[in-house]
Amino acid sequence: MRHSYTLLLGFVLTCVLAIWPANKVTAQTYEQMTNLPTLYVEVANNAAVTDKKVWKTATMTLVDADGQTTASMQIRCRGNSTFTASKLKLAYRMKFDEPIALLGEGHATAHNWVLMANAYDKTMLRNALTSNVLASFLGMPFCPGAQFVDLVLNGTYQGTYQITDHPEANDGRLDLGSELDSKVTDRGYFLEADGWEDHKCFKTTTNQVPIRVHSPKDGEYTNAQITYISRFVNQFETALMGSDFRDPEKGYRAYVDSVSLANLYIGTEMCANPDGFYSMYMYKKAGDNHLYFGPMWDYDIAYGNDYRKGDTSESLMSDIGFGVARTWWARMWGDPWFRQLINRRWTELQEQGLEAHLLAKVDEMAAEIEESQKLNYKKHSLTTVVYHECVTHSTYAEYVTDLKNFIQKHTAYLTKTFQLKAAEPVSEDGTFKFIDNYYYRIKNANNNHYVDISGQSTAAGAMVCTWEENTSWLSQQWTIKSVGGEYVQFINRLSGMALNDPTPGTTMSSTQLNVVDADSTSDSQLWQVVDANGTGVYNIINKKTQFGMNNNGGSSANGNKVISYTSDGKNATSLNRQWYILPYEVNTDDILHGGEEDIPEDLNKDGVVDSQDVMRIYEYMQNH
């Protein structure tokens, strides 16, 4: 009889194992699944964790080469777009009953930690590469740590995750100064320009930037403290947007820490994070009347991983990024001091080997998670778009190659652009300044498409439209010629034709612009470029008709008409009427062969003008 029971039990176990999910793990074994540490989280009553606000009691066991670490904690979901779009691989907040050094010696001992899912980033490297690696290279005082782990939740394998610091002000993380008394107004404040506005925020007076106060925490600050910090941020913004913004004492410089200002800005541009100014951290220390910028956080859509902005390898986030706070940085570019600061700091970082360091770290981290990512992509799709990813590949290695290629291409673009901006003339009175013998691209502030010629036609009368960026199309490039001081002509590089408003008479009719043979005496080809609102965008107004260049209907369709339209008080607010005029590359034909005298040989030894020659050439042109 006992033998029969044994046979029956064996049959039952065989059946159970046959139907047991492949990603189910026997939690009691607590084995390390790959070369990475394995994090086991067991929630009380085996409850599911699916809510951002409800904490669940749980136990954590971390298994690595040194053994096991066990602790009691609470867990809940976290994130905004991560929570709404990535239901198959959620991110989590962990709050431990006792402070824990979860990342080991040299890192914070704290209650609060984050489990990043990196679900939008098929490499799963972008957050660690930026918040930790890039931020550390920049010398930021708080760089969220990065430990990749295999996560098992309630006995079910979840995938490759990243343990990182929760962004907060405490020992071992962000230092706000010694005075954190709940009743003191001149204390430390940890802030965020928070485009999500999913917590209590105050808005700045001038630009309506939503500011969330992280420290003091919700419910722990007084009305006097909110009044104090909102007044301070508003003083900074008022100085920045005011007419004296370039003045070192009356302008914004008096309110900012220039080191963190440069580092945060360069970090955001280096990774090309379109959300870099949508969610941007900053802080004020106790007894220190300066605004500091950082830490760096949340970069899974950076490095060209978001199709909403197209190919960002040759774009500045201060031009096209999301978030109202972007207007701050666009305004700073109108200050020669800021231009020199950014170019100088960028040059230092390049000399220190920033690009090579990032590329080496990508390889290093990819090798580190190689075994784990294979397991991750047995559970999660490698080829399915989860959020706004630009491309899909059939192998993990291809995603890593994309990331490295972006870093190389974007680094070259930033070097050229920062050098150029440092050399560019800056208007002191709001009038438009440009460099002679240079090709520009004109981009609409609404659809982020470029002014182009329909069908890339070279014929007189060809229609003008907007089209997504294509850096190889000469039809998207224009030289700018000064005519009579106040007006300019835009000459298309492909055809040599001039931008023209063919509107008959002076009655507004939403006529589509075209290009015609260049004639500097024709008022319909002459344009006044006017600062729209002090944020780096311009209105382009025709001399003959006094109508403005407009992106018809705000459409993002390729080939959308560029029309002649009303110019009035809405110029400052209508994105369809606002244009970025972006320097692209030196017009070597004009410089080397078309002027009254060629550039001297010592400025152009190889006959090719590249970004390294820009400042020398510009200085020569200004002096001759």
Coordinates of C-alpha atoms in Angstrom, one line a residue:
M1 CA 0.0 0.0 0.0
R2 CA 2.8 2.4 0.9
H3 CA 4.4 1.6 -2.4
S4 CA 1.1 2.6 -4.2
Y5 CA 1.0 6.0 -2.3
T6 CA 4.6 6.6 -3.3
L7 CA 3.8 6.0 -7.0
L8 CA 0.7 8.3 -6.7
L9 CA 2.8 11.1 -5.1
G10 CA 5.4 10.8 -7.8
F11 CA 2.7 11.0 -10.5
V12 CA 1.2 14.1 -8.9
L13 CA 4.6 15.8 -8.6
T14 CA 5.4 15.0 -12.2
C15 CA 2.1 16.6 -13.3
V16 CA 2.7 19.7 -11.2
L17 CA 6.2 20.2 -12.5
A18 CA 4.9 19.8 -16.1
I19 CA 2.5 22.7 -15.8
W20 CA 4.6 24.9 -13.4
P21 CA 5.4 28.2 -15.2
A22 CA 9.0 28.3 -16.6
N23 CA 9.6 31.7 -14.9
K24 CA 8.4 30.4 -11.5
V25 CA 11.1 30.2 -8.8
T26 CA 11.1 28.3 -5.6
A27 CA 11.7 31.3 -3.3
Q28 CA 13.0 29.2 -0.4
T29 CA 16.1 28.2 -2.3
Y30 CA 17.2 31.8 -2.8
E31 CA 19.7 30.9 -5.5
Q32 CA 21.6 33.4 -7.6
M33 CA 20.1 33.1 -11.1
T34 CA 22.9 34.7 -13.1
N35 CA 26.3 36.4 -12.4
L36 CA 24.2 39.4 -11.2
P37 CA 22.8 39.5 -7.6
T38 CA 19.2 38.1 -7.4
L39 CA 16.7 40.1 -5.4
Y40 CA 13.8 38.1 -4.0
V41 CA 10.8 40.1 -2.7
E42 CA 8.0 38.2 -1.0
V43 CA 4.9 40.2 -0.2
A44 CA 2.7 39.4 2.8
N45 CA -0.1 37.0 1.8
N46 CA 1.5 36.8 -1.7
A47 CA -0.3 40.1 -2.6
A48 CA 0.1 41.6 -6.0
V49 CA 2.0 44.9 -6.2
T50 CA 0.1 47.0 -8.8
D51 CA -0.6 50.4 -7.1
K52 CA 1.5 53.6 -6.9
K53 CA 0.0 54.7 -3.6
V54 CA -0.6 51.6 -1.6
W55 CA 2.4 50.2 0.2
K56 CA 2.5 46.4 0.7
T57 CA 4.4 44.7 3.6
A58 CA 7.2 42.5 2.3
T59 CA 10.5 40.8 2.9
M60 CA 13.6 41.2 0.8
T61 CA 16.4 38.6 0.3
L62 CA 19.4 39.7 -1.8
V63 CA 21.6 36.9 -2.9
D64 CA 25.1 37.6 -4.3
A65 CA 28.6 36.2 -4.1
D66 CA 28.9 37.3 -0.5
G67 CA 25.8 35.4 0.7
Q68 CA 22.3 36.6 1.6
T69 CA 21.0 39.8 3.0
T70 CA 17.4 39.8 4.4
A71 CA 15.4 42.8 5.5
S72 CA 11.8 43.8 6.2
M73 CA 10.3 46.5 4.0
Q74 CA 7.3 47.9 2.2
I75 CA 6.9 48.0 -1.6
R76 CA 4.7 49.8 -4.1
C77 CA 4.8 50.8 -7.8
R78 CA 6.4 54.0 -9.0
G79 CA 6.8 56.1 -12.1
N80 CA 4.6 58.1 -14.5
S81 CA 4.9 56.9 -18.1
T82 CA 6.7 53.8 -16.8
F83 CA 3.6 52.9 -14.7
T84 CA 1.0 53.7 -17.4
A85 CA 2.7 52.2 -20.5
S86 CA 4.8 49.3 -19.1
K87 CA 2.3 47.0 -17.4
L88 CA 4.3 43.9 -18.1
K89 CA 7.5 45.2 -16.3
L90 CA 6.6 47.6 -13.6
A91 CA 9.1 49.7 -11.6
Y92 CA 9.0 49.8 -7.8
R93 CA 9.7 51.9 -4.7
M94 CA 11.1 50.1 -1.6
K95 CA 10.9 51.5 1.9
F96 CA 12.9 49.5 4.5
D97 CA 11.9 49.3 8.1
E98 CA 15.5 50.1 9.1
P99 CA 18.1 52.1 7.0
I100 CA 20.1 49.8 4.8
A101 CA 23.3 50.2 2.7
L102 CA 21.7 48.4 -0.3
L103 CA 24.5 49.4 -2.7
G104 CA 27.3 48.6 -0.2
E105 CA 30.1 50.6 1.2
G106 CA 30.6 54.1 -0.1
H107 CA 26.9 54.6 -0.8
A108 CA 24.0 55.8 1.2
T109 CA 22.5 54.0 4.2
A110 CA 18.8 54.9 3.8
H111 CA 15.2 53.7 4.1
N112 CA 14.2 54.5 0.5
W113 CA 15.3 52.8 -2.6
V114 CA 14.2 52.4 -6.2
L115 CA 13.9 49.4 -8.5
M116 CA 14.1 50.6 -12.1
A117 CA 12.6 48.4 -14.8
N118 CA 14.2 50.2 -17.8
A119 CA 11.4 48.8 -19.8
Y120 CA 11.6 51.4 -22.5
D121 CA 15.3 51.0 -23.1
K122 CA 16.1 47.7 -24.7
T123 CA 19.8 48.1 -23.7
M124 CA 18.6 48.7 -20.1
L125 CA 21.8 50.8 -19.7
R126 CA 20.7 54.4 -20.3
N127 CA 19.7 55.3 -16.7
A128 CA 22.9 53.9 -15.2
L129 CA 25.1 55.4 -18.0
T130 CA 23.7 58.8 -17.3
S131 CA 22.7 59.2 -13.7
N132 CA 25.7 57.4 -12.4
V133 CA 28.5 57.2 -15.1
L134 CA 28.1 60.6 -16.8
A135 CA 27.1 62.4 -13.6
S136 CA 30.2 61.1 -11.9
F137 CA 32.4 62.1 -14.8
L138 CA 30.9 65.6 -14.6
G139 CA 31.7 65.7 -10.9
M140 CA 28.2 66.0 -9.5
P141 CA 28.0 65.7 -5.8
F142 CA 25.2 63.2 -5.8
C143 CA 25.2 60.5 -8.5
P144 CA 22.4 57.8 -8.0
G145 CA 24.0 54.4 -7.8
A146 CA 23.4 51.5 -10.2
Q147 CA 23.4 47.8 -9.3
F148 CA 21.8 45.5 -11.8
V149 CA 19.9 42.6 -10.4
D150 CA 17.6 39.7 -11.4
L151 CA 14.2 40.3 -9.6
V152 CA 11.9 37.6 -8.3
L153 CA 8.6 38.9 -6.9
N154 CA 6.4 36.5 -5.0
G155 CA 8.2 33.6 -6.6
T156 CA 7.9 34.8 -10.1
Y157 CA 10.9 36.0 -12.1
Q158 CA 10.3 39.6 -13.3
G159 CA 13.5 40.4 -15.4
T160 CA 16.6 42.5 -15.2
Y161 CA 16.2 45.5 -12.9
Q162 CA 18.4 48.2 -11.5
I163 CA 18.7 49.1 -7.8
T164 CA 19.3 52.9 -7.5
D165 CA 19.1 55.6 -4.9
H166 CA 15.9 57.4 -4.4
P167 CA 16.4 61.1 -5.2
E168 CA 16.1 62.7 -1.8
A169 CA 17.9 65.0 0.6
N170 CA 19.6 63.1 3.4
D171 CA 23.0 61.8 4.5
G172 CA 24.9 60.0 1.8
R173 CA 22.7 61.5 -1.0
L174 CA 21.9 65.2 -1.5
D175 CA 23.4 67.6 1.0
L176 CA 21.3 70.7 1.6
G177 CA 23.3 72.1 4.4
S178 CA 23.1 71.6 8.2
E179 CA 19.9 73.6 8.8
L180 CA 16.8 71.5 8.1
D181 CA 14.7 72.9 11.0
S182 CA 11.0 72.6 10.1
K183 CA 10.3 76.2 11.1
V184 CA 13.3 77.9 9.5
T185 CA 12.7 79.6 6.1
D186 CA 16.4 80.0 5.0
R187 CA 16.9 76.2 5.1
G188 CA 17.7 73.6 2.4
Y189 CA 15.2 73.0 -0.3
F190 CA 15.1 70.2 -2.8
L191 CA 13.1 71.1 -5.9
E192 CA 11.9 69.8 -9.2
A193 CA 10.7 71.5 -12.3
D194 CA 7.9 68.9 -12.6
G195 CA 6.0 68.8 -15.9
W196 CA 3.9 65.9 -14.6
E197 CA 2.4 68.1 -11.9
D198 CA 1.2 65.0 -10.1
H199 CA 2.1 66.4 -6.7
K200 CA 1.5 69.8 -5.2
C201 CA 3.4 72.5 -7.1
F202 CA 3.7 76.2 -7.2
K203 CA 4.2 77.9 -10.6
T204 CA 6.7 80.6 -11.4
T205 CA 5.2 84.0 -12.1
T206 CA 6.8 84.8 -15.5
N207 CA 7.0 81.5 -17.4
Q208 CA 4.5 79.4 -15.3
V209 CA 7.1 76.6 -14.6
P210 CA 5.6 74.1 -12.2
I211 CA 7.9 73.6 -9.2
R212 CA 7.5 70.7 -6.8
V213 CA 9.1 70.9 -3.3
H214 CA 10.6 67.5 -2.4
S215 CA 12.2 68.7 0.8
P216 CA 10.6 69.7 3.1
K217 CA 8.2 66.9 2.2
D218 CA 4.5 67.3 1.6
G219 CA 2.7 68.1 4.8
E220 CA 6.0 69.0 6.6
Y221 CA 6.6 72.5 5.3
T222 CA 5.0 75.8 6.5
N223 CA 3.3 78.4 4.5
A224 CA 6.2 80.7 5.3
Q225 CA 8.7 78.2 3.8
I226 CA 6.8 77.9 0.6
T227 CA 6.5 81.7 0.4
Y228 CA 10.3 81.9 0.9
I229 CA 11.4 79.4 -1.7
S230 CA 8.8 80.4 -4.3
R231 CA 9.9 84.1 -3.9
F232 CA 13.6 83.0 -4.4
V233 CA 12.9 80.9 -7.5
N234 CA 10.8 83.8 -8.9
Q235 CA 13.6 86.3 -8.3
F236 CA 15.9 84.0 -10.3
E237 CA 13.4 83.7 -13.2
T238 CA 12.5 87.4 -13.2
A239 CA 16.2 88.3 -13.4
L240 CA 16.7 85.7 -16.2
M241 CA 13.8 86.9 -18.3
G242 CA 14.4 90.6 -17.7
S243 CA 16.2 93.1 -19.9
D244 CA 19.3 93.1 -17.7
F245 CA 19.6 89.3 -17.7
R246 CA 23.2 89.5 -19.0
D247 CA 24.3 91.8 -16.2
P248 CA 26.4 89.8 -13.7
E249 CA 24.8 91.5 -10.7
K250 CA 21.3 92.4 -11.9
G251 CA 20.8 89.3 -14.0
Y252 CA 20.3 85.6 -13.3
R253 CA 24.0 84.9 -12.7
A254 CA 23.7 86.3 -9.2
Y255 CA 21.3 83.5 -8.4
V256 CA 22.9 80.4 -9.8
D257 CA 25.9 78.2 -9.0
S258 CA 27.7 78.2 -12.3
V259 CA 29.5 74.9 -11.9
S260 CA 26.3 72.8 -11.4
L261 CA 24.5 75.0 -14.0
A262 CA 27.1 74.0 -16.7
N263 CA 27.3 70.4 -15.6
L264 CA 23.5 69.8 -15.6
Y265 CA 23.0 71.5 -18.9
I266 CA 25.9 69.7 -20.6
G267 CA 24.7 66.4 -19.1
T268 CA 21.3 66.9 -20.5
E269 CA 22.6 67.8 -23.9
M270 CA 25.1 64.9 -23.9
C271 CA 22.4 62.3 -23.4
A272 CA 19.8 64.3 -25.5
N273 CA 17.1 63.6 -23.0
P274 CA 13.9 65.2 -24.4
D275 CA 12.5 65.1 -20.8
G276 CA 15.6 66.7 -19.4
F277 CA 13.8 70.0 -18.7
Y278 CA 10.4 68.5 -18.3
S279 CA 11.6 66.9 -15.0
M280 CA 14.6 68.7 -13.8
Y281 CA 16.0 68.7 -10.2
M282 CA 17.6 71.6 -8.4
Y283 CA 18.2 72.7 -4.9
K284 CA 19.0 75.6 -2.6
K285 CA 21.4 75.1 0.4
A286 CA 20.8 76.5 3.8
G287 CA 22.4 79.9 4.1
D288 CA 23.4 80.0 0.4
N289 CA 21.5 82.3 -1.9
H290 CA 22.3 80.3 -5.1
L291 CA 20.3 77.8 -7.1
Y292 CA 22.1 74.5 -7.6
F293 CA 21.2 72.1 -10.5
G294 CA 21.0 68.3 -10.2
P295 CA 21.0 65.4 -9.5
M296 CA 20.5 63.7 -12.9
W297 CA 17.6 61.3 -13.0
D298 CA 15.5 59.3 -15.4
Y299 CA 17.1 58.8 -18.8
D300 CA 15.4 55.7 -20.4
I301 CA 14.2 57.7 -23.4
A302 CA 17.5 59.6 -23.9
Y303 CA 20.3 58.9 -26.5
G304 CA 17.8 58.9 -29.5
N305 CA 15.3 56.6 -27.9
D306 CA 12.1 58.6 -28.4
Y307 CA 10.5 59.0 -31.9
R308 CA 8.4 62.0 -30.9
K309 CA 11.4 64.3 -31.5
G310 CA 12.8 62.5 -34.5
D311 CA 16.5 62.1 -34.9
T312 CA 18.0 64.1 -32.0
S313 CA 21.6 63.3 -32.8
E314 CA 22.0 66.8 -34.2
S315 CA 19.7 68.8 -32.0
L316 CA 19.8 70.7 -28.7
M317 CA 17.3 69.9 -26.0
S318 CA 17.2 73.6 -25.2
D319 CA 15.7 74.0 -28.6
I320 CA 13.3 71.1 -28.9
G321 CA 12.9 69.4 -25.5
F322 CA 9.7 69.0 -23.5
G323 CA 8.9 71.2 -20.5
V324 CA 8.3 74.8 -19.8
A325 CA 11.7 75.0 -17.9
R326 CA 13.3 74.7 -21.3
T327 CA 12.7 78.4 -21.8
W328 CA 15.2 79.2 -19.1
W329 CA 18.0 77.5 -20.9
A330 CA 17.0 78.9 -24.3
R331 CA 17.1 82.4 -22.7
M332 CA 20.6 81.7 -21.3
W333 CA 22.0 81.1 -24.8
G334 CA 21.4 84.8 -25.4
D335 CA 24.1 85.6 -22.8
P336 CA 27.7 85.5 -24.1
W337 CA 28.9 84.5 -20.6
F338 CA 26.7 81.3 -20.7
R339 CA 28.0 80.5 -24.2
Q340 CA 31.6 80.8 -23.2
L341 CA 30.9 78.8 -20.0
I342 CA 29.3 75.9 -21.8
N343 CA 32.0 75.7 -24.5
R344 CA 34.8 76.0 -22.0
R345 CA 33.4 73.2 -19.8
W346 CA 32.6 71.0 -22.8
T347 CA 36.1 71.4 -24.1
E348 CA 37.5 70.4 -20.7
L349 CA 35.3 67.3 -20.7
Q350 CA 36.4 66.3 -24.2
E351 CA 40.1 66.7 -23.2
Q352 CA 39.5 64.5 -20.2
G353 CA 38.1 61.8 -22.5
L354 CA 34.4 61.9 -21.9
E355 CA 33.3 60.2 -25.2
A356 CA 35.8 57.3 -24.8
H357 CA 34.8 56.9 -21.2
L358 CA 31.1 56.6 -22.0
L359 CA 31.7 54.2 -24.9
A360 CA 33.9 52.0 -22.7
K361 CA 31.3 52.0 -19.9
V362 CA 28.6 50.9 -22.4
D363 CA 30.7 47.9 -23.4
E364 CA 31.5 47.2 -19.7
M365 CA 27.9 47.3 -18.5
A366 CA 26.6 45.4 -21.6
A367 CA 29.0 42.6 -20.8
E368 CA 28.1 42.7 -17.1
I369 CA 24.4 42.1 -17.8
E370 CA 24.9 39.8 -20.8
E371 CA 23.7 36.6 -19.0
S372 CA 20.9 38.5 -17.3
Q373 CA 19.6 40.2 -20.4
K374 CA 19.2 36.9 -22.2
L375 CA 17.0 35.7 -19.4
N376 CA 15.1 39.0 -19.4
Y377 CA 14.3 38.8 -23.0
K378 CA 13.0 35.3 -22.7
K379 CA 10.2 36.8 -20.5
H380 CA 9.9 40.2 -22.2
S381 CA 9.9 41.0 -25.9
L382 CA 13.1 42.3 -27.5
T383 CA 11.2 43.5 -30.6
T384 CA 8.0 45.1 -29.2
V385 CA 7.8 48.9 -28.9
V386 CA 6.7 49.6 -25.3
Y387 CA 6.6 53.4 -25.3
H388 CA 8.2 55.7 -27.9
E389 CA 11.2 53.7 -29.0
C390 CA 12.5 54.7 -32.4
V391 CA 13.6 51.3 -33.8
T392 CA 13.4 47.6 -33.0
H393 CA 16.1 45.0 -33.6
S394 CA 16.3 41.2 -33.4
T395 CA 19.4 41.2 -31.3
Y396 CA 20.5 42.9 -28.1
A397 CA 23.9 43.7 -29.6
E398 CA 22.2 45.9 -32.2
Y399 CA 20.6 48.1 -29.6
V400 CA 23.9 48.5 -27.9
T401 CA 25.5 49.5 -31.2
D402 CA 22.8 52.1 -31.7
L403 CA 23.5 53.6 -28.3
K404 CA 27.3 53.8 -29.0
N405 CA 26.7 55.3 -32.5
F406 CA 24.5 58.0 -31.1
I407 CA 27.1 59.0 -28.5
Q408 CA 29.7 59.3 -31.2
K409 CA 27.6 61.3 -33.6
H410 CA 26.0 63.5 -31.0
T411 CA 29.4 64.3 -29.4
A412 CA 30.7 65.6 -32.7
Y413 CA 27.6 67.7 -33.1
L414 CA 27.9 69.2 -29.7
T415 CA 31.5 70.1 -30.2
K416 CA 30.7 71.9 -33.4
T417 CA 27.6 73.6 -32.0
F418 CA 29.1 74.8 -28.7
Q419 CA 32.2 76.2 -30.5
L420 CA 30.0 77.9 -33.0
K421 CA 27.7 79.4 -30.3
A422 CA 30.8 80.7 -28.4
A423 CA 31.9 82.4 -31.6
E424 CA 28.5 83.6 -32.8
P425 CA 27.7 87.3 -32.3
V426 CA 25.0 87.9 -29.7
S427 CA 22.5 90.7 -30.0
E428 CA 22.5 93.2 -27.1
D429 CA 19.3 94.8 -28.2
G430 CA 17.2 91.8 -29.3
T431 CA 18.0 92.2 -33.1
F432 CA 18.9 89.1 -35.0
K433 CA 22.6 88.4 -35.5
F434 CA 24.2 85.7 -37.8
I435 CA 27.5 84.6 -39.2
D436 CA 28.2 85.3 -42.8
N437 CA 29.3 82.4 -45.0
Y438 CA 27.4 79.9 -43.0
Y439 CA 24.5 77.5 -43.7
Y440 CA 21.5 77.7 -41.4
R441 CA 18.5 75.5 -40.9
I442 CA 15.1 76.9 -40.0
K443 CA 13.0 74.8 -37.7
N444 CA 9.4 75.4 -36.6
A445 CA 8.9 75.6 -32.9
N446 CA 5.6 73.6 -33.1
N447 CA 6.3 70.6 -35.3
N448 CA 10.1 70.6 -35.1
H449 CA 10.3 70.1 -38.8
Y450 CA 12.6 72.1 -41.1
V451 CA 11.8 74.6 -43.8
D452 CA 12.3 72.7 -47.1
I453 CA 11.4 72.8 -50.8
S454 CA 8.6 70.6 -52.0
G455 CA 10.1 67.7 -54.0
Q456 CA 13.5 69.3 -53.5
S457 CA 12.9 71.2 -56.6
T458 CA 15.4 73.6 -58.0
A459 CA 12.9 75.4 -60.2
A460 CA 11.9 79.0 -59.7
G461 CA 8.4 79.1 -58.1
A462 CA 8.9 75.9 -56.2
M463 CA 6.8 75.7 -53.0
V464 CA 8.1 75.9 -49.5
C465 CA 7.0 73.4 -46.9
T466 CA 8.2 71.8 -43.6
W467 CA 9.7 68.3 -43.5
E468 CA 11.3 66.1 -40.9
E469 CA 15.0 66.5 -40.5
N470 CA 17.2 65.1 -43.2
T471 CA 20.8 66.2 -42.7
S472 CA 21.8 65.1 -46.3
W473 CA 19.2 67.3 -48.0
L474 CA 20.7 70.6 -49.2
S475 CA 17.1 71.9 -49.6
Q476 CA 16.9 72.2 -45.8
Q477 CA 19.9 74.5 -45.7
W478 CA 19.9 78.3 -46.2
T479 CA 22.5 81.0 -46.3
I480 CA 21.5 84.4 -44.9
K481 CA 22.4 87.6 -46.7
S482 CA 22.1 91.0 -45.0
V483 CA 20.2 93.6 -47.1
G484 CA 20.0 97.2 -45.9
G485 CA 20.9 96.4 -42.3
E486 CA 17.4 95.7 -41.1
Y487 CA 16.4 92.9 -43.6
V488 CA 17.8 89.6 -44.8
Q489 CA 17.4 87.2 -47.7
F490 CA 17.3 83.5 -47.2
I491 CA 19.0 81.7 -50.1
N492 CA 18.4 78.0 -50.5
R493 CA 21.6 75.9 -50.7
L494 CA 20.2 73.4 -53.2
S495 CA 18.8 75.8 -55.8
G496 CA 20.3 79.2 -55.0
M497 CA 16.7 80.6 -55.0
A498 CA 15.5 83.1 -52.5
L499 CA 12.6 82.7 -50.0
N500 CA 9.7 84.7 -51.3
D501 CA 6.2 85.8 -50.2
P502 CA 4.1 85.7 -53.4
T503 CA 1.0 87.2 -51.7
P504 CA -0.8 89.5 -54.2
G505 CA -1.2 93.0 -52.7
T506 CA -1.4 93.4 -48.9
T507 CA -4.5 91.4 -48.2
M508 CA -3.9 88.4 -46.0
S509 CA -4.8 85.2 -48.0
S510 CA -2.6 82.4 -46.4
T511 CA -0.6 82.2 -49.5
Q512 CA 2.1 79.4 -49.6
L513 CA 5.6 80.8 -49.7
N514 CA 7.9 79.9 -52.6
V515 CA 11.4 80.4 -53.9
V516 CA 12.4 82.6 -56.8
D517 CA 15.5 83.9 -58.5
A518 CA 17.4 86.0 -55.9
D519 CA 16.8 89.8 -56.2
S520 CA 17.9 91.9 -53.3
T521 CA 15.8 94.8 -54.6
S522 CA 12.5 92.8 -54.3
D523 CA 10.7 93.6 -51.1
S524 CA 8.8 90.2 -51.3
Q525 CA 12.2 88.5 -50.8
L526 CA 13.3 90.6 -47.8
W527 CA 12.6 89.4 -44.3
Q528 CA 12.8 91.0 -40.8
V529 CA 13.8 88.5 -38.1
V530 CA 12.3 89.5 -34.8
D531 CA 13.0 88.0 -31.3
A532 CA 9.6 86.4 -30.5
N533 CA 9.8 86.2 -26.7
G534 CA 13.4 86.0 -25.5
T535 CA 13.6 82.2 -25.6
G536 CA 15.7 81.7 -28.7
V537 CA 12.8 81.6 -31.2
Y538 CA 12.1 84.2 -33.9
N539 CA 9.2 85.6 -36.0
I540 CA 10.1 86.0 -39.7
I541 CA 8.2 89.0 -41.1
N542 CA 8.1 89.9 -44.8
K543 CA 9.0 93.5 -45.8
K544 CA 6.4 93.8 -48.6
T545 CA 3.3 92.2 -47.0
Q546 CA 4.2 92.6 -43.3
F547 CA 2.9 89.1 -42.8
G548 CA 4.8 86.4 -40.9
M549 CA 6.0 83.0 -41.9
N550 CA 3.7 80.4 -40.5
N551 CA 3.4 76.6 -40.2
N552 CA 0.0 76.1 -41.7
G553 CA -2.5 74.7 -39.2
G554 CA 0.2 73.4 -37.0
S555 CA 0.4 70.1 -38.9
S556 CA 3.3 67.7 -38.4
A557 CA 2.8 66.0 -41.8
N558 CA 5.8 66.0 -44.1
G559 CA 5.2 68.6 -46.9
N560 CA 3.0 70.8 -44.8
K561 CA 2.7 74.3 -46.3
V562 CA 4.7 77.3 -45.0
I563 CA 2.4 80.2 -45.5
S564 CA 2.2 84.0 -45.2
Y565 CA 0.0 84.8 -42.2
T566 CA -1.1 87.5 -39.8
S567 CA 1.6 89.2 -37.7
D568 CA 0.2 90.5 -34.5
G569 CA 0.4 90.2 -30.7
K570 CA 0.1 86.4 -30.9
N571 CA 3.6 86.3 -32.4
A572 CA 5.0 85.8 -28.9
T573 CA 2.8 82.8 -28.1
S574 CA 1.9 81.1 -31.3
L575 CA 4.4 78.3 -31.9
N576 CA 3.3 78.0 -35.6
R577 CA 4.8 81.5 -36.1
Q578 CA 8.0 80.9 -34.2
W579 CA 11.2 79.5 -35.8
Y580 CA 14.6 78.4 -34.7
I581 CA 17.4 79.7 -37.0
L582 CA 20.1 77.1 -36.4
P583 CA 23.7 77.3 -37.7
Y584 CA 24.6 74.1 -39.4
E585 CA 28.0 74.2 -41.1
V586 CA 30.5 76.6 -42.7
N587 CA 29.9 77.6 -46.3
T588 CA 33.3 76.5 -47.5
D589 CA 32.6 77.5 -51.1
D590 CA 31.9 81.2 -50.2
I591 CA 34.8 81.3 -47.7
L592 CA 37.5 79.7 -49.7
H593 CA 36.6 80.8 -53.2
G594 CA 33.9 83.4 -53.2
G595 CA 35.2 86.3 -51.2
E596 CA 37.4 89.2 -52.0
E597 CA 40.3 87.2 -50.5
D598 CA 40.6 83.6 -49.5
I599 CA 41.1 82.5 -45.9
P600 CA 44.9 82.4 -45.2
E601 CA 46.6 79.1 -45.4
D602 CA 47.5 79.0 -41.7
L603 CA 43.7 79.0 -41.0
N604 CA 42.9 76.3 -43.5
K605 CA 45.8 74.1 -44.1
D606 CA 44.0 71.1 -45.6
G607 CA 41.4 73.0 -47.7
V608 CA 38.6 71.7 -45.6
V609 CA 36.9 73.9 -43.0
D610 CA 35.7 71.8 -40.0
S611 CA 34.4 72.7 -36.6
Q612 CA 37.9 73.2 -35.3
D613 CA 38.4 76.1 -37.8
V614 CA 35.1 77.9 -36.9
M615 CA 36.3 80.3 -34.2
R616 CA 39.5 81.2 -36.0
I617 CA 37.7 81.8 -39.3
Y618 CA 35.0 83.9 -37.6
E619 CA 37.5 86.0 -35.8
Y620 CA 39.4 86.5 -39.1
M621 CA 36.2 87.5 -40.9
Q622 CA 35.3 90.0 -38.2
N623 CA 38.7 91.7 -38.4
H624 CA 38.9 91.8 -42.2

